[in-house]
Coordinates of C-alpha atoms in Angstrom, one line a residue:
M733 CA 117.8 73.3 105.8
K734 CA 116.0 70.7 107.9
P735 CA 112.6 71.9 109.3
E736 CA 113.3 70.5 112.7
C737 CA 116.4 72.7 112.9
L738 CA 114.5 76.0 112.4
P739 CA 113.7 76.5 116.1
L740 CA 117.5 76.9 116.6
L741 CA 117.4 80.1 114.6
G742 CA 117.1 82.7 117.3
P743 CA 118.9 84.2 120.2
G744 CA 121.6 81.9 121.5
A745 CA 121.7 79.8 118.3
G746 CA 125.3 80.8 117.7
S747 CA 127.6 83.7 117.3
F748 CA 126.7 86.1 114.6
G749 CA 130.3 87.3 114.4
A750 CA 131.2 90.9 113.8
L751 CA 127.7 92.2 112.7
S752 CA 128.4 95.6 114.3
A753 CA 129.1 99.2 113.5
D754 CA 132.8 98.6 113.0
V755 CA 132.2 96.5 109.8
P756 CA 132.9 98.4 106.6
W757 CA 129.4 97.9 105.1
A758 CA 128.7 98.7 101.5
S759 CA 126.0 101.1 100.5
G760 CA 123.6 98.6 99.0
M761 CA 120.5 97.1 100.5
R762 CA 120.6 95.0 103.6
I763 CA 119.4 91.5 102.8
A764 CA 118.8 88.2 104.6
V765 CA 118.9 84.9 102.8
I766 CA 117.4 81.9 104.6
G767 CA 118.9 78.7 103.3
T768 CA 122.4 78.1 101.9
G769 CA 121.7 75.3 99.5
Y770 CA 122.2 75.8 95.7
V771 CA 119.8 78.7 95.2
G772 CA 120.5 80.4 98.5
L773 CA 124.2 80.3 98.4
V774 CA 124.5 81.4 94.8
G775 CA 122.0 84.2 95.4
A776 CA 123.7 85.4 98.5
A777 CA 127.1 85.5 97.0
C778 CA 125.9 87.2 93.8
L779 CA 123.9 89.8 95.7
A780 CA 127.0 90.6 97.8
E781 CA 129.1 90.7 94.6
I782 CA 126.9 93.6 93.2
G783 CA 127.3 95.6 96.4
H784 CA 124.5 94.5 98.8
R785 CA 125.0 93.6 102.5
V786 CA 123.9 90.0 102.8
V787 CA 123.5 87.7 105.7
A788 CA 122.9 84.0 104.8
V789 CA 121.3 81.9 107.5
D790 CA 121.3 78.2 107.9
A791 CA 120.5 75.9 110.9
D792 CA 123.3 73.5 110.1
A793 CA 126.2 74.6 112.4
Q794 CA 128.8 72.6 110.5
K795 CA 127.7 74.1 107.1
V796 CA 127.9 77.6 108.6
R797 CA 131.4 77.0 110.0
S798 CA 132.6 75.6 106.7
L799 CA 131.2 78.5 104.7
Q800 CA 132.7 81.0 107.1
Q801 CA 136.0 79.4 106.3
G802 CA 135.4 79.6 102.6
A803 CA 134.7 75.9 102.1
V804 CA 132.0 75.6 99.4
T805 CA 130.7 72.1 98.7
I806 CA 128.6 73.1 95.7
H807 CA 130.5 72.6 92.4
E808 CA 130.0 75.9 90.7
P809 CA 132.8 77.6 88.8
G810 CA 133.8 80.9 90.4
L811 CA 131.5 80.5 93.4
P812 CA 134.2 79.6 96.1
T813 CA 136.3 82.6 95.1
M814 CA 133.2 84.9 95.2
V815 CA 132.2 83.6 98.6
T816 CA 135.7 84.1 100.0
T817 CA 136.1 87.6 98.4
Q818 CA 132.8 88.9 99.6
Q819 CA 133.3 87.7 103.1
A820 CA 136.6 89.5 103.1
T821 CA 134.8 92.7 102.1
G822 CA 132.3 92.3 104.9
R823 CA 129.3 92.3 102.5
L824 CA 128.6 88.5 103.0
R825 CA 128.1 86.9 106.3
F826 CA 127.0 83.4 107.4
T827 CA 125.2 82.6 110.6
R828 CA 122.6 80.4 112.4
D829 CA 121.1 83.4 114.2
L830 CA 118.0 84.4 112.1
G831 CA 117.0 87.0 114.7
A832 CA 120.2 89.0 114.2
A833 CA 120.1 88.5 110.5
L834 CA 116.7 90.1 110.3
E835 CA 117.8 93.3 112.1
G836 CA 117.3 96.2 109.8
V837 CA 116.8 94.1 106.6
E838 CA 114.9 95.5 103.6
L839 CA 114.7 92.1 101.8
V840 CA 114.4 88.6 103.0
F841 CA 114.9 85.7 100.6
I842 CA 113.4 82.3 101.5
A843 CA 115.6 79.7 99.7
V844 CA 115.1 76.6 101.8
G845 CA 114.7 73.1 100.3
T846 CA 111.4 71.8 99.1
P847 CA 112.0 68.1 98.5
A848 CA 109.2 65.7 97.4
D849 CA 107.6 63.6 100.2
E850 CA 106.7 59.9 100.0
S851 CA 103.6 60.7 97.9
G852 CA 105.5 62.8 95.5
A853 CA 104.0 66.1 96.7
T854 CA 106.2 69.1 97.6
D855 CA 107.3 69.1 101.2
L856 CA 106.7 72.7 102.4
D857 CA 107.6 72.2 106.0
A858 CA 110.9 74.2 105.8
V859 CA 109.2 77.0 103.8
L860 CA 106.4 77.3 106.3
A861 CA 108.8 77.1 109.2
A862 CA 110.8 79.9 107.7
A863 CA 107.7 82.1 107.2
R864 CA 106.7 81.5 110.9
A865 CA 110.2 82.5 112.0
I866 CA 110.1 85.7 109.9
G867 CA 106.7 86.6 111.3
A868 CA 108.0 86.1 114.8
G869 CA 111.3 87.9 114.4
L870 CA 111.0 90.7 111.9
M871 CA 111.1 94.1 113.6
Q872 CA 110.5 96.4 110.7
P873 CA 108.8 96.3 107.3
A874 CA 110.6 94.3 104.6
T875 CA 109.8 92.6 101.4
I876 CA 109.8 88.8 101.6
V877 CA 111.0 87.1 98.4
V878 CA 110.2 83.3 97.9
K879 CA 113.0 81.7 95.9
S880 CA 112.2 78.1 96.9
T881 CA 110.4 76.0 94.3
V882 CA 106.8 75.9 95.6
P883 CA 103.4 75.0 94.1
V884 CA 101.0 77.6 92.8
G885 CA 99.3 79.5 95.7
T886 CA 102.1 79.0 98.2
T887 CA 103.1 82.7 98.1
G888 CA 99.6 83.7 99.2
Q889 CA 99.7 81.1 102.0
L890 CA 103.0 82.4 103.2
Q891 CA 101.7 85.9 103.2
Q892 CA 98.7 84.9 105.4
L893 CA 101.1 83.1 107.7
I894 CA 103.5 86.0 108.1
H895 CA 100.8 88.6 108.4
G896 CA 99.0 86.4 111.0
A897 CA 102.2 86.2 113.1
L898 CA 102.7 89.9 112.9
A899 CA 99.1 90.6 113.9
A900 CA 99.5 88.2 116.9
R901 CA 102.4 90.3 118.0
G902 CA 100.3 93.5 117.7
V903 CA 102.4 94.9 114.9
G904 CA 100.6 97.5 112.8
W905 CA 102.5 97.2 109.6
R906 CA 102.5 94.3 107.0
T907 CA 105.1 93.0 104.6
P908 CA 104.6 92.2 100.9
V909 CA 105.5 88.6 100.0
V910 CA 106.8 88.1 96.4
G911 CA 107.3 85.0 94.3
N912 CA 110.5 85.2 92.4
P913 CA 111.6 81.8 91.2
E914 CA 115.2 81.3 90.1
F915 CA 116.3 79.5 86.9
L916 CA 119.8 78.4 87.5
R917 CA 121.7 75.8 85.5
E918 CA 124.3 73.7 87.1
G919 CA 127.8 74.9 86.0
S920 CA 126.6 78.3 85.0
A921 CA 124.5 79.4 88.0
T922 CA 126.4 82.6 88.8
D923 CA 126.2 83.7 85.2
D924 CA 122.5 82.8 85.1
F925 CA 121.9 84.9 88.3
M926 CA 123.9 87.9 87.1
Q927 CA 122.5 87.8 83.5
P928 CA 119.1 86.1 83.6
D929 CA 117.3 85.3 80.4
R930 CA 114.0 85.8 82.2
I931 CA 112.7 87.4 85.4
V932 CA 109.5 86.2 86.8
I933 CA 107.9 88.2 89.7
G934 CA 104.5 87.6 91.2
A935 CA 102.8 89.2 94.2
H936 CA 99.6 90.4 95.8
G937 CA 98.8 93.9 97.1
D938 CA 99.6 97.5 96.2
D939 CA 103.1 97.4 97.7
A940 CA 104.6 95.1 95.0
V941 CA 104.5 94.0 91.4
V942 CA 100.8 93.6 90.5
G943 CA 101.1 91.7 87.3
T944 CA 103.4 90.2 84.6
L945 CA 103.2 89.6 80.9
F946 CA 105.5 87.6 78.6
F947 CA 104.7 88.0 74.9
R948 CA 106.9 87.5 71.9
D949 CA 110.0 86.8 74.0
K950 CA 109.6 90.1 75.8
A951 CA 108.6 90.7 79.4
A952 CA 106.4 93.4 80.9
I953 CA 105.7 93.9 84.5
D954 CA 102.8 96.0 86.0
I955 CA 103.8 97.8 89.2
A956 CA 102.3 100.0 91.9
P957 CA 103.2 103.6 91.0
A958 CA 104.8 104.2 94.4
R959 CA 107.4 101.5 93.7
V960 CA 108.6 102.7 90.3
N961 CA 112.1 103.9 91.5
E962 CA 112.7 100.7 93.5
T963 CA 111.7 98.6 90.5
L964 CA 114.0 100.4 88.0
A965 CA 116.8 100.3 90.5
F966 CA 116.3 96.5 90.9
L967 CA 116.4 96.1 87.1
R968 CA 119.5 98.2 86.8
E969 CA 121.3 95.9 89.1
R970 CA 120.2 93.0 86.9
G971 CA 121.8 94.5 83.8
F972 CA 118.9 96.6 82.5
N973 CA 120.9 99.8 82.9
F974 CA 119.6 101.9 80.0
L975 CA 116.2 103.7 80.2
A976 CA 115.3 103.9 76.5
S977 CA 112.0 105.7 76.8
V978 CA 109.2 107.0 79.1
H979 CA 105.8 107.4 77.4
G980 CA 102.2 107.8 78.4
L981 CA 99.1 105.9 77.6
D982 CA 95.3 106.5 77.9
Y983 CA 93.1 103.5 78.7
Y984 CA 89.8 105.4 78.3
P985 CA 87.2 104.5 79.3
E986 CA 88.9 102.1 81.7
E987 CA 90.1 103.1 85.2
P988 CA 92.8 103.6 86.3
R989 CA 92.8 105.5 83.1
L990 CA 96.3 106.9 82.6
G991 CA 99.4 104.9 82.2
V992 CA 103.2 105.4 82.1
Q993 CA 105.5 102.9 80.4
Y994 CA 109.3 102.6 80.9
E995 CA 111.4 100.7 78.4
M996 CA 114.5 99.2 80.0
L997 CA 117.4 97.8 77.9
D998 CA 120.2 95.4 78.7
M999 CA 122.7 96.4 76.1
T1000 CA 125.1 93.5 76.9
A1001 CA 122.5 90.8 76.6
V1002 CA 120.5 92.7 73.9
D1003 CA 117.3 92.3 75.9
R1004 CA 114.4 94.5 76.9
I1005 CA 111.9 94.6 79.7
T1006 CA 108.9 96.9 80.0
V1007 CA 107.7 98.4 83.3
R1008 CA 104.1 99.7 83.3
L1009 CA 101.9 101.5 85.8
R1010 CA 98.5 103.1 85.9
V1011 CA 97.0 106.0 87.8
P1012 CA 93.4 107.4 88.0
I1013 CA 92.7 110.5 86.1
D1014 CA 91.6 112.4 89.2
A1015 CA 94.9 111.6 91.0
P1016 CA 97.5 111.2 88.1
N1017 CA 100.6 111.4 90.3
V1018 CA 103.7 109.2 89.8
P1019 CA 107.1 109.6 91.4
S1020 CA 109.7 111.1 89.1
V1021 CA 112.6 108.9 88.2
T1022 CA 114.8 111.8 87.2
P1023 CA 117.0 111.6 90.4
D1024 CA 118.3 108.2 89.2
W1025 CA 117.7 108.6 85.5
P1026 CA 118.4 112.3 84.5
T1027 CA 117.7 111.5 80.8
A1028 CA 114.0 111.0 81.8
D1029 CA 113.7 114.8 82.4
H1030 CA 112.3 115.8 79.0
Q1031 CA 110.4 112.5 78.5
E1032 CA 108.5 113.0 81.8
R1033 CA 107.7 116.6 80.7
E1034 CA 106.3 115.3 77.4
V1035 CA 104.1 112.7 79.2
Y1036 CA 102.9 115.5 81.5
D1037 CA 102.2 117.8 78.5
M1038 CA 100.4 115.3 76.4
F1039 CA 98.5 113.2 79.0
G1040 CA 98.5 115.2 82.2
V1041 CA 100.4 112.8 84.3
I1042 CA 102.1 114.6 87.2
F1043 CA 105.6 113.5 88.1
D1044 CA 106.2 114.3 91.8
G1045 CA 109.7 115.4 92.5
H1046 CA 110.5 116.4 88.9
P1047 CA 112.9 119.4 89.0
D1048 CA 111.1 121.5 86.3
L1049 CA 107.7 120.0 85.4
R1050 CA 106.1 122.2 82.8
R1051 CA 104.8 121.9 79.2
I1052 CA 107.5 121.1 76.7
L1053 CA 105.6 121.0 73.3
M1054 CA 102.4 123.1 74.0
P1055 CA 102.2 126.7 75.2
E1056 CA 102.0 127.0 79.0
D1057 CA 98.5 128.5 78.8
Y1058 CA 97.2 125.6 76.6
E1059 CA 94.1 123.9 78.0
G1060 CA 93.7 120.2 77.7
F1061 CA 96.0 117.2 77.0
P1062 CA 96.2 116.4 73.2
Q1063 CA 96.9 112.7 73.5
R1064 CA 94.1 111.8 75.8
R1065 CA 91.6 109.7 73.9
D1066 CA 88.6 112.0 74.7
F1067 CA 90.4 115.1 73.5
P1068 CA 89.2 117.7 72.4
V1069 CA 86.3 117.2 74.8
G1070 CA 86.8 119.9 77.4
G1071 CA 89.7 121.4 75.4
E1072 CA 90.4 123.2 72.2
P1073 CA 89.4 122.1 68.8
V1074 CA 91.7 119.6 67.1
L1075 CA 94.1 121.2 64.6
F1076 CA 95.1 119.7 61.3
T1077 CA 91.9 117.7 60.8
K1078 CA 91.7 117.9 57.1
D1079 CA 93.5 115.3 54.9
A1080 CA 95.8 117.3 52.6
A1081 CA 95.6 114.7 49.8
S1082 CA 91.9 113.8 49.7
G1083 CA 90.5 117.0 51.1
E1084 CA 88.3 115.0 53.4
D1085 CA 87.4 117.0 56.6
Y1086 CA 87.6 115.0 59.8
T1087 CA 86.4 117.9 62.1
Q1088 CA 83.5 116.7 64.2

């Protein structure tokens, strides 16, 4: 997408086609993808393939017309068929009208080109122009996801730009801006998108992922507690569809002190990702994941029983190992302070007594 074309993205920039109530939309999220280059087109088609409602935006009128007719100029096995099939289902649309594409969206992907300029530096003109257009046209809160290849610090710059545009309009809400680079190999891009060997997410603020860790070939992401269900749903769509365990942690004497950790498995790719969150001991509330993951029922009860984490929305949150009238939480690091004496404190073999 050429930066100078971005002003065309708005009312009157071209027909949006049949974006109306008579389209048989799927039940997935409503997503806008800005840019239909390699990353943008592959991402838009794959997101539609897994059931989301995707509108891909580009300022190039000829490219939009070609894509609407199923003509894909990118050489990628299976992509032309995917584009044609998903357009036929109504889940994938192409347009020049960014304003219409932003209506009701929950996610906006920025996937415009970032070529090197004459000095070799990354040209961010298209990315910055896309951010300004989002800030000017977004009518409801949505998460902005930066797929374009950008230098370190760009996501924060884009967040300031978008928030500034929203504030100038007198809008009270703000949008999280997330960095989520794509690792696509030519010739296997659709497979790489559907079954990634790594997922990198970075963001600022309480409304998004707050940290990442990659250690011994395994990934862990730290998230805001309120976003746990959205995060696990996102990972499920990416192949991590088995919740292996839910367990508690105590970071005493640090705050937020209590933690919950979710182990997600991709049984096909034989891979694992850990999702972690932390809550303060005086407000240990976490949304229950049982509506989407029924097997978490007893695991959440055990974390509640041992650590005192309260899972809001759990259908039957009560002790599972200890008696209901038991005082204290046995796996907190300061137990039995404020609770009952510890049982079984004498080593059976040596006879050494550990009771304090």
